[in-house]
Short mmCIF file of C-alpha atoms in Angstrom, two decimals:
data_model
loop_
_atom_site.label_atom_id
_atom_site.label_comp_id
_atom_site.label_asym_id
_atom_site.label_seq_id
_atom_site.Cartn_x
_atom_site.Cartn_y
_atom_site.Cartn_z
CA ARG A 157 -0.22 -0.19 0.13
CA ALA A 158 1.50 3.63 -0.69
CA HIS A 159 1.85 5.90 2.37
CA GLY A 160 -0.68 9.03 1.67
CA GLY A 161 -2.41 6.89 -1.28
CA LYS A 162 -4.48 4.29 -2.85
CA ASN A 163 -4.29 0.71 -0.81
CA TYR A 164 -2.69 -1.86 -2.62
CA LYS A 165 -2.92 -5.53 -1.15
CA LEU A 166 -0.03 -7.20 -2.13
CA LEU A 167 -0.83 -10.82 -0.46
CA ARG A 168 -4.01 -12.36 0.37
CA GLN A 169 -3.82 -15.78 1.49
CA PRO A 170 -3.35 -16.03 5.56
CA LYS A 171 0.38 -17.10 6.40
CA GLN A 172 1.85 -16.35 2.60
CA ILE A 173 5.55 -14.96 3.06
CA GLU A 174 6.69 -14.74 -0.89
CA LEU A 175 4.99 -12.37 -3.44
CA GLN A 176 3.61 -14.61 -6.49
CA GLU A 177 4.73 -13.46 -10.05
CA GLY A 178 2.36 -11.53 -11.10
CA GLU A 179 1.90 -9.44 -7.79
CA LEU A 180 5.51 -9.09 -8.41
CA THR A 181 4.85 -7.26 -11.67
CA THR A 182 2.15 -5.30 -10.24
CA ILE A 183 3.73 -3.82 -7.62
CA THR A 184 7.02 -3.18 -9.85
CA HIS A 185 4.88 -1.06 -12.26
CA LYS A 186 3.44 1.01 -9.09
CA LEU A 187 6.85 1.76 -7.64
CA ILE A 188 8.45 2.78 -11.17
CA GLU A 189 5.78 5.16 -11.26
CA LEU A 190 6.29 6.59 -7.82
CA MET A 191 10.43 6.59 -9.01
CA VAL A 192 9.35 8.91 -12.40
CA ALA A 193 7.58 11.19 -10.37
CA HIS A 194 10.40 11.41 -7.26
CA PRO A 195 12.40 14.75 -7.87
CA ASP A 196 15.89 13.27 -7.29
CA LEU A 197 16.03 9.91 -9.32
CA TYR A 198 17.64 9.86 -12.18
CA SER A 199 18.94 7.10 -14.86
CA TYR A 200 22.80 7.95 -15.77
CA SER A 201 24.76 5.66 -17.84
CA GLY A 202 21.95 2.94 -17.41
CA GLN A 203 22.07 2.98 -13.93
CA LEU A 204 19.40 4.45 -11.05
CA VAL A 205 21.23 7.47 -9.53
CA ARG A 206 20.47 10.18 -6.82
CA VAL A 207 22.75 13.78 -6.67
CA ARG A 208 23.52 14.60 -3.38
CA ASN A 209 26.39 18.08 -3.35
CA GLY A 210 26.50 18.13 -7.36
CA ILE A 211 28.13 14.14 -6.60
CA ILE A 212 26.31 11.10 -8.80
CA GLU A 213 25.63 8.37 -6.50
CA PRO A 214 24.65 5.05 -8.22
CA LEU A 215 21.82 3.11 -5.95
CA LYS A 216 22.57 -0.12 -4.50
CA GLU A 217 20.41 -2.53 -3.50
CA SER A 218 20.22 -1.21 0.48
CA ASP A 219 19.26 2.48 -0.95
CA VAL A 220 16.23 1.12 -3.18
CA LEU A 221 15.40 -0.93 0.02
CA MET A 222 15.67 2.55 2.41
CA TRP A 223 13.51 4.31 -0.58
CA CYS A 224 11.14 1.46 -0.62
CA GLY A 225 10.41 1.60 3.04
CA ALA A 226 10.06 5.63 2.71
CA ASN A 227 7.23 4.67 0.12
CA VAL A 228 5.57 1.26 0.35
CA SER A 229 4.70 -1.14 3.47
CA PHE A 230 4.60 -4.57 2.48
CA TYR A 231 2.92 -7.02 4.82
CA VAL A 232 1.90 -10.07 5.38
CA SER A 233 -1.45 -11.19 7.58
CA ILE A 234 -0.99 -13.45 10.66
CA LYS A 235 -3.93 -15.27 12.07
CA GLN A 236 -4.66 -14.41 15.63
CA GLY A 237 -7.57 -15.25 17.82
CA GLY A 238 -10.65 -14.52 15.93
CA GLY A 239 -8.76 -12.12 13.42
CA TYR A 240 -5.93 -11.32 11.28
CA GLN A 241 -2.77 -9.22 12.15
CA GLN A 242 -0.48 -7.33 9.44
CA ILE A 243 3.21 -7.98 10.15
CA PHE A 244 5.62 -5.74 8.25
CA LYS A 245 8.56 -6.93 5.88
CA ASP A 246 11.16 -5.62 3.93
CA ALA A 247 10.71 -5.31 0.45
CA PRO A 248 11.67 -9.01 -1.40
CA ILE A 249 15.18 -9.33 -2.80
CA ARG A 250 13.83 -9.80 -6.19
CA LEU A 251 11.61 -6.60 -6.42
CA LEU A 252 14.95 -4.51 -5.51
CA LYS A 253 16.91 -6.21 -8.07
CA THR A 254 14.22 -5.64 -10.40
CA LEU A 255 13.71 -2.01 -10.08
CA LEU A 256 17.40 -1.54 -10.36
CA ASP A 257 17.45 -2.93 -13.87
CA GLN A 258 13.83 -1.41 -15.00
CA ALA A 259 13.85 1.80 -13.53
CA PRO A 260 16.69 3.38 -15.40
CA MET A 261 14.23 3.16 -18.41
CA HIS A 262 11.73 5.08 -17.18
CA VAL A 263 13.08 7.78 -14.83
CA ARG A 264 14.74 10.94 -16.41
CA GLU A 265 17.93 10.68 -18.00
CA LEU A 266 20.85 12.57 -16.45
CA LYS A 267 23.76 13.57 -18.81
CA ALA A 268 25.74 15.79 -16.53
CA VAL A 269 25.81 17.42 -13.28
CA ILE A 270 26.80 21.06 -12.93
CA THR A 271 26.96 23.14 -9.69
CA SER A 272 27.41 26.42 -11.58
CA LEU A 273 26.12 27.98 -15.09
CA VAL A 274 26.95 26.22 -18.36
CA VAL A 275 26.82 27.24 -22.02
CA ARG A 276 24.53 24.81 -23.68
CA PRO A 277 25.25 22.88 -27.02
CA ASP A 278 23.44 25.33 -28.92
CA GLY A 279 25.04 28.14 -27.26
CA THR A 280 22.63 29.48 -24.82
CA VAL A 281 23.50 29.65 -21.54
CA LEU A 282 21.73 27.33 -18.51
CA ARG A 283 21.31 29.66 -15.41
CA LYS A 284 18.18 28.42 -13.78
CA ALA A 285 18.85 25.41 -10.81
CA GLY A 286 17.14 22.61 -10.95
CA TYR A 287 16.83 19.79 -13.92
CA ASP A 288 16.85 21.34 -17.76
CA ALA A 289 14.63 18.77 -19.89
CA ALA A 290 16.19 20.22 -22.77
CA THR A 291 19.82 19.24 -22.44
CA GLY A 292 19.44 16.63 -19.32
CA TYR A 293 21.59 18.50 -16.86
CA LEU A 294 20.96 19.28 -13.63
CA LEU A 295 22.06 22.64 -12.05
CA ASP A 296 22.64 21.53 -8.42
CA SER A 297 22.30 25.03 -7.20
CA LEU A 298 20.19 26.65 -4.53
CA HIS A 299 19.32 29.67 -6.42
CA ASP A 300 19.44 31.06 -10.52
CA LEU A 301 22.61 32.42 -11.41
CA PRO A 302 23.87 35.78 -13.01
CA ALA A 303 22.25 36.32 -16.37
CA VAL A 304 24.45 36.77 -19.01
CA PRO A 305 23.75 38.98 -22.18
CA ASP A 306 22.66 37.44 -25.73
CA ALA A 307 24.85 39.49 -27.53
CA PRO A 308 27.84 41.04 -25.79
CA THR A 309 29.83 43.71 -27.01
CA VAL A 310 33.70 43.75 -27.65
CA GLU A 311 34.23 45.86 -24.70
CA ASP A 312 32.18 43.27 -22.87
CA VAL A 313 34.19 40.45 -23.86
CA PHE A 314 37.67 42.39 -22.50
CA LYS A 315 36.07 43.19 -19.62
CA ALA A 316 35.26 39.73 -19.11
CA VAL A 317 38.68 38.53 -20.09
CA ASP A 318 40.36 40.97 -17.31
CA THR A 319 37.99 39.46 -14.74
CA LEU A 320 39.29 35.67 -15.78
CA LEU A 321 42.44 36.53 -15.49
CA HIS A 322 42.99 38.90 -12.97
CA PRO A 323 43.92 35.91 -10.19
CA PHE A 324 46.63 34.87 -12.28
CA SER A 325 48.40 38.06 -12.89
CA ALA A 326 51.36 37.13 -10.86
CA PHE A 327 51.93 33.70 -13.00
CA PRO A 328 54.87 33.60 -15.17
CA PHE A 329 53.57 32.69 -18.73
CA CYS A 330 56.55 31.90 -21.24
CA THR A 331 54.62 33.17 -24.23
CA PRO A 332 51.50 34.74 -25.38
CA LEU A 333 50.24 30.88 -26.23
CA ASP A 334 50.81 30.22 -22.79
CA ARG A 335 48.51 32.36 -21.33
CA SER A 336 46.13 31.39 -24.18
CA VAL A 337 46.32 27.43 -23.23
CA LEU A 338 45.15 29.19 -19.82
CA LEU A 339 42.49 31.04 -21.16
CA ALA A 340 41.57 28.10 -23.23
CA ALA A 341 41.31 25.88 -19.92
CA LEU A 342 38.75 28.74 -18.15
CA LEU A 343 36.20 28.68 -21.51
CA THR A 344 36.22 24.84 -21.22
CA ALA A 345 34.95 24.91 -17.78
CA VAL A 346 32.07 26.48 -19.09
CA VAL A 347 31.47 24.48 -21.80
CA SER A 348 32.71 21.09 -20.92
CA PRO A 349 29.72 19.59 -20.12
CA SER A 350 28.20 20.50 -23.15
CA VAL A 351 30.71 19.04 -25.66
CA GLU A 352 31.54 15.10 -26.40
CA THR A 353 35.21 15.24 -26.10
CA ARG A 354 37.41 18.01 -24.53
CA PRO A 355 41.56 18.07 -24.91
CA ALA A 356 43.21 18.11 -21.41
CA PHE A 357 45.48 21.03 -20.65
CA ALA A 358 48.98 20.09 -19.11
CA PHE A 359 50.75 22.64 -16.62
CA ASP A 360 54.41 22.48 -17.02
CA ALA A 361 57.31 24.23 -15.71
CA PRO A 362 61.22 23.81 -15.50
CA SER A 363 61.51 23.12 -11.38
CA LYS A 364 59.14 22.05 -8.68
CA GLY A 365 57.16 24.39 -6.48
CA SER A 366 56.43 26.93 -9.55
CA GLY A 367 53.11 26.84 -9.10
CA LYS A 368 51.48 23.96 -11.96
CA THR A 369 49.55 22.43 -9.10
CA LEU A 370 48.07 25.73 -8.18
CA LEU A 371 47.03 26.79 -11.75
CA ALA A 372 45.15 22.94 -12.37
CA LYS A 373 43.67 23.23 -8.90
CA CYS A 374 42.38 27.15 -9.76
CA ILE A 375 40.63 25.64 -12.58
CA ALA A 376 39.19 22.28 -10.74
CA ARG A 377 37.59 25.41 -7.98
CA LEU A 378 35.55 26.95 -11.11
CA LEU A 379 33.89 23.05 -11.67
CA GLU A 380 33.06 22.19 -8.40
CA ASN A 381 32.42 22.80 -5.28
CA ASP A 382 34.57 20.77 -3.00
CA ALA A 383 38.50 20.38 -2.95
CA PRO A 384 39.54 19.28 -6.25
CA LYS A 385 40.85 15.64 -6.86
CA LEU A 386 44.59 14.91 -7.57
CA TYR A 387 45.43 11.62 -8.89
CA THR A 388 49.24 11.50 -8.48
CA HIS A 389 51.18 9.90 -11.32
CA THR A 390 52.74 6.37 -11.11
CA SER A 391 55.34 6.48 -13.38
CA LYS A 392 56.29 2.58 -13.07
CA ASP A 393 53.55 0.68 -14.01
CA LYS A 394 54.18 -2.88 -13.67
CA ASN A 395 51.22 -3.86 -15.82
CA GLY A 396 51.99 -1.17 -18.44
CA ASP A 397 48.67 1.10 -18.93
CA GLU A 398 46.82 -1.32 -17.03
CA GLU A 399 46.73 0.78 -13.88
CA THR A 400 46.42 3.89 -15.65
CA ARG A 401 43.29 2.67 -17.64
CA LYS A 402 41.78 1.58 -14.36
CA ARG A 403 42.01 4.93 -12.44
CA LEU A 404 41.00 6.84 -14.89
CA PHE A 405 37.42 4.91 -15.49
CA SER A 406 36.88 4.92 -11.61
CA ALA A 407 37.33 8.67 -12.15
CA LEU A 408 34.79 8.52 -15.19
CA LEU A 409 32.32 6.35 -13.21
CA GLY A 410 32.10 9.01 -10.50
CA GLY A 411 30.68 11.29 -12.71
CA GLU A 412 34.06 13.78 -11.81
CA PRO A 413 33.54 17.00 -13.62
CA VAL A 414 37.82 17.54 -13.06
CA VAL A 415 40.62 15.04 -12.24
CA ILE A 416 44.40 16.51 -11.61
CA TRP A 417 46.85 14.06 -13.06
CA ASP A 418 49.87 15.29 -10.76
CA ASN A 419 53.55 15.45 -10.70
CA ILE A 420 54.44 13.74 -14.17
CA ILE A 421 58.51 13.79 -15.02
CA GLY A 422 59.70 14.07 -18.30
CA GLU A 423 58.08 12.24 -20.74
CA PHE A 424 54.01 10.81 -20.87
CA ASP A 425 52.82 8.71 -23.58
CA SER A 426 49.48 6.60 -22.26
CA ALA A 427 47.25 4.81 -25.14
CA SER A 428 44.70 4.84 -22.14
CA PHE A 429 44.99 8.13 -21.76
CA ALA A 430 44.90 9.26 -25.31
CA SER A 431 41.51 7.14 -25.90
CA THR A 432 40.05 8.17 -22.83
CA LEU A 433 40.27 12.06 -24.02
CA THR A 434 38.81 11.43 -27.60
CA SER A 435 35.56 9.14 -26.06
CA PRO A 436 32.39 10.61 -25.41
CA TYR A 437 31.41 6.90 -24.10
CA VAL A 438 33.81 4.64 -22.14
CA ARG A 439 33.06 1.09 -21.48
CA ASP A 440 35.28 -0.91 -19.02
CA ARG A 441 34.94 -3.46 -16.48
CA PRO A 442 34.84 -2.01 -12.93
CA LEU A 443 37.34 -3.19 -9.96
CA GLY A 444 36.37 -6.04 -8.31
CA LYS A 445 33.67 -7.23 -11.03
CA SER A 446 33.46 -9.21 -13.91
CA ILE A 447 30.79 -7.63 -15.59
CA THR A 448 31.30 -4.82 -18.72
CA VAL A 449 29.52 -1.68 -17.82
CA GLY A 450 29.45 2.31 -19.81
CA THR A 451 29.52 5.78 -18.45
CA ARG A 452 29.69 9.11 -20.23
CA ASN A 453 33.27 10.59 -20.23
CA ASN A 454 32.02 14.46 -19.21
CA THR A 455 35.76 14.74 -17.50
CA LEU A 456 38.54 17.68 -17.97
CA PHE A 457 41.45 16.21 -17.08
CA LEU A 458 44.43 18.52 -16.22
CA LEU A 459 47.85 17.49 -16.09
CA THR A 460 50.83 19.32 -13.87
CA GLY A 461 54.90 17.75 -14.64
CA ASN A 462 57.91 19.33 -14.44
CA ASN A 463 59.77 19.33 -18.25
CA LEU A 464 56.99 17.67 -19.19
CA HIS A 465 57.08 15.74 -23.06
CA LEU A 466 54.39 14.82 -24.32
CA ALA A 467 54.65 11.48 -26.40
CA GLY A 468 52.30 8.85 -28.56
CA GLU A 469 48.79 10.19 -29.34
CA LEU A 470 48.69 12.75 -26.57
CA PRO A 471 50.77 15.61 -28.17
CA ARG A 472 47.94 16.67 -30.40
CA ARG A 473 45.11 15.72 -27.65
CA VAL A 474 46.67 17.86 -24.57
CA LEU A 475 47.19 21.65 -24.85
CA LYS A 476 50.38 22.37 -22.41
CA CYS A 477 50.97 25.81 -20.64
CA ARG A 478 54.38 26.58 -19.64
CA ILE A 479 55.20 28.97 -16.91
CA ASP A 480 59.24 29.63 -15.49
CA PRO A 481 59.67 31.46 -12.54
CA ASP A 482 63.09 32.63 -13.11
CA THR A 483 64.41 31.89 -9.84
CA PRO A 484 66.04 29.26 -7.54
CA ARG A 485 63.69 29.15 -5.11
CA PRO A 486 60.68 29.20 -6.68
CA PHE A 487 58.41 27.62 -3.84
CA ALA A 488 59.26 31.18 -1.58
CA ARG A 489 57.42 33.46 -3.50
CA ARG A 490 54.47 35.41 -2.13
CA PHE A 491 50.99 36.03 -3.80
CA GLU A 492 49.32 39.40 -3.01
CA LEU A 493 46.04 36.78 -3.57
CA ASN A 494 45.61 33.40 -3.13
CA PRO A 495 44.45 32.36 -7.01
CA GLU A 496 42.98 29.11 -5.55
CA THR A 497 40.59 30.91 -2.48
CA TYR A 498 40.04 33.52 -5.26
CA CYS A 499 38.33 31.51 -7.71
CA ARG A 500 36.29 28.81 -4.98
CA ASP A 501 34.91 32.34 -3.85
CA ASN A 502 34.33 34.13 -6.98
CA ARG A 503 34.02 30.84 -9.11
CA HIS A 504 30.47 32.60 -10.52
CA GLN A 505 31.14 35.58 -11.23
CA MET A 506 34.63 34.07 -13.41
CA LEU A 507 31.78 31.17 -15.14
CA THR A 508 30.13 34.14 -16.12
CA ALA A 509 32.47 35.94 -17.63
CA ALA A 510 33.61 32.68 -19.34
CA ALA A 511 30.39 32.81 -20.93
CA ILE A 512 30.58 36.02 -22.05
CA VAL A 513 33.62 35.26 -24.23
CA VAL A 514 31.89 32.23 -25.61
CA ARG A 515 28.58 34.40 -26.60
CA GLY A 516 30.77 37.46 -27.80
CA TRP A 517 32.18 35.30 -30.29
CA LEU A 518 29.01 33.85 -30.96
CA THR A 519 27.96 36.67 -31.79
CA ALA A 520 30.44 38.47 -33.35
CA HIS A 521 30.85 35.05 -35.72
CA ALA A 522 27.29 35.77 -36.75
CA HIS A 523 27.79 39.12 -38.07
CA GLY A 524 30.65 38.11 -40.33
CA GLU A 525 33.72 37.22 -38.12
CA PRO A 526 35.48 34.75 -39.94
CA LEU A 527 36.81 31.26 -38.60
CA ALA A 528 40.34 30.42 -37.93
CA GLN A 529 41.73 27.90 -40.16
CA GLY A 530 41.13 24.45 -39.72
CA SER A 531 39.49 22.53 -36.78
CA LEU A 532 40.98 20.30 -33.90
CA ALA A 533 40.10 17.05 -35.06
CA SER A 534 38.17 14.68 -32.43
CA PHE A 535 37.42 17.57 -30.47
CA GLU A 536 35.19 20.04 -33.04
CA GLN A 537 32.70 21.15 -30.90
CA TRP A 538 35.16 22.14 -28.18
CA ASP A 539 36.72 24.28 -31.47
CA ASP A 540 33.70 26.22 -32.20
CA LYS A 541 33.05 27.08 -28.56
CA VAL A 542 36.65 27.55 -27.06
CA ARG A 543 39.66 27.72 -29.90
CA GLN A 544 37.71 29.70 -31.93
CA PRO A 545 36.85 32.55 -29.62
CA ILE A 546 40.80 32.46 -28.03
CA ALA A 547 41.76 32.72 -32.43
CA TRP A 548 39.20 35.80 -32.48
CA LEU A 549 41.16 37.59 -29.43
CA GLY A 550 44.56 36.46 -30.90
CA ARG A 551 43.32 38.66 -33.85
CA LEU A 552 42.36 41.40 -32.14
CA ARG A 553 45.22 41.52 -29.34
CA PRO A 554 48.03 39.40 -30.88
CA ASP A 555 50.31 40.75 -28.00
CA TRP A 556 48.50 38.44 -25.66
CA PHE A 557 46.65 35.79 -27.43
CA GLY A 558 47.11 33.24 -30.08
CA ASP A 559 45.76 30.37 -31.77
CA VAL A 560 46.09 27.30 -29.57
CA MET A 561 46.27 25.29 -32.41
CA GLU A 562 50.01 26.41 -32.67
CA VAL A 563 50.64 24.55 -29.63
CA ILE A 564 49.57 21.36 -31.04
CA ALA A 565 52.11 21.98 -34.13
CA THR A 566 54.99 22.43 -31.68
CA ALA A 567 54.28 19.56 -29.39
CA PHE A 568 54.31 17.33 -32.71
CA GLU A 569 57.56 18.41 -33.18
CA ALA A 570 58.61 17.98 -30.18
CA ASP A 571 57.47 14.50 -29.98
CA PRO A 572 60.23 12.09 -29.34
CA GLU A 573 58.66 9.71 -31.61
CA ALA A 574 58.28 12.17 -34.37
CA GLN A 575 62.05 13.62 -34.27
CA ALA A 576 63.28 9.86 -34.63
CA VAL A 577 61.28 9.42 -37.42
CA GLY A 578 62.16 12.48 -38.83
CA ALA A 579 65.87 11.90 -38.51
CA LEU A 580 65.83 8.66 -39.94
CA PHE A 581 63.82 9.65 -43.15
CA ASP A 582 66.92 12.44 -42.95
CA ALA A 583 69.24 9.78 -43.02
CA LEU A 584 68.02 8.23 -45.74
CA HIS A 585 67.32 10.94 -47.67
CA SER A 586 71.18 11.53 -47.34
#
């Protein structure tokens, strides 16, 4: 029987303990109807989930048992004296398994959980709290977020750029392209859920304590409320790339909006990493299980390292930003403001500024501003919303910004494998 509603008699025979087959089907349909109407249940990558504090939590049998107990009473009738007494029972295990299997096909589909505003795939801005049926995004916020003008002017865009770069004024970027990569990471934070794939961003420096991880943490603070997740890089993997693959899939299963892959030293080549970056949907076996499951890839990956060299398939999938404090004691520097704290406390303001930059470019392009040449393969949607605005800014302010496609070209030239092949052909030609 449903609390506060119509009664459903599940068992009619005295001393009967188990539901009959037909009765199990009937109550399953009734409970799924309740789940569809429930405001906090969703289907994410084929799993029944709920969202707490911006985190996607897949439901287990024990969770469904508690949910059933809060919504429906199960009982048997026991003969006592001249009548019958109702003895309440837990929901049958068969029913819990059926609900976990069938409910995801009926409840609302959840594609991403966001905790601040985001630019939708069509270029509009999602800023209203709650579930957005048009995109499948859940804006997990207590209130609506700041408005973004539909058609920002060039002046509005450069004011927004100043807002975005303000906490990073003390970082010693080596070239305008390095500053452009940082800006690309900031813009990616506001479009990440709405693009199928996105490149990773690597922050590189010549020595420890230069501020690489701090930069990554600042970007991560824009994407989630909690402290960012750091995954320490393990250079000695006995099983080749196996451990990296497992850790990456674990992060994706948890619906992590951002992951920092920390402390890479020297050359970095990972087939698992390369494949993950260009896969909108990833299938693998969870740790400790023999079944294969799939999950969406909405995660932005940030890498940090000292004298980092990308190899294999990574040079075209990772944008590298290099900083150089040019001091023997970079760890002893003092910042006028704490960049990470500033980004945490002003994340909505900064993401609003990022959305203004994206909207400004879309407006300029609609009025005839040309596209930069080419498109970054495997990241075409990201190219439209992130690379193109920065290339546009580079045409307006070439002393400050440049086309981040040039970063990819430079990384290709520095790829140790490409250099070796080039040396071979030079020798053959000679």
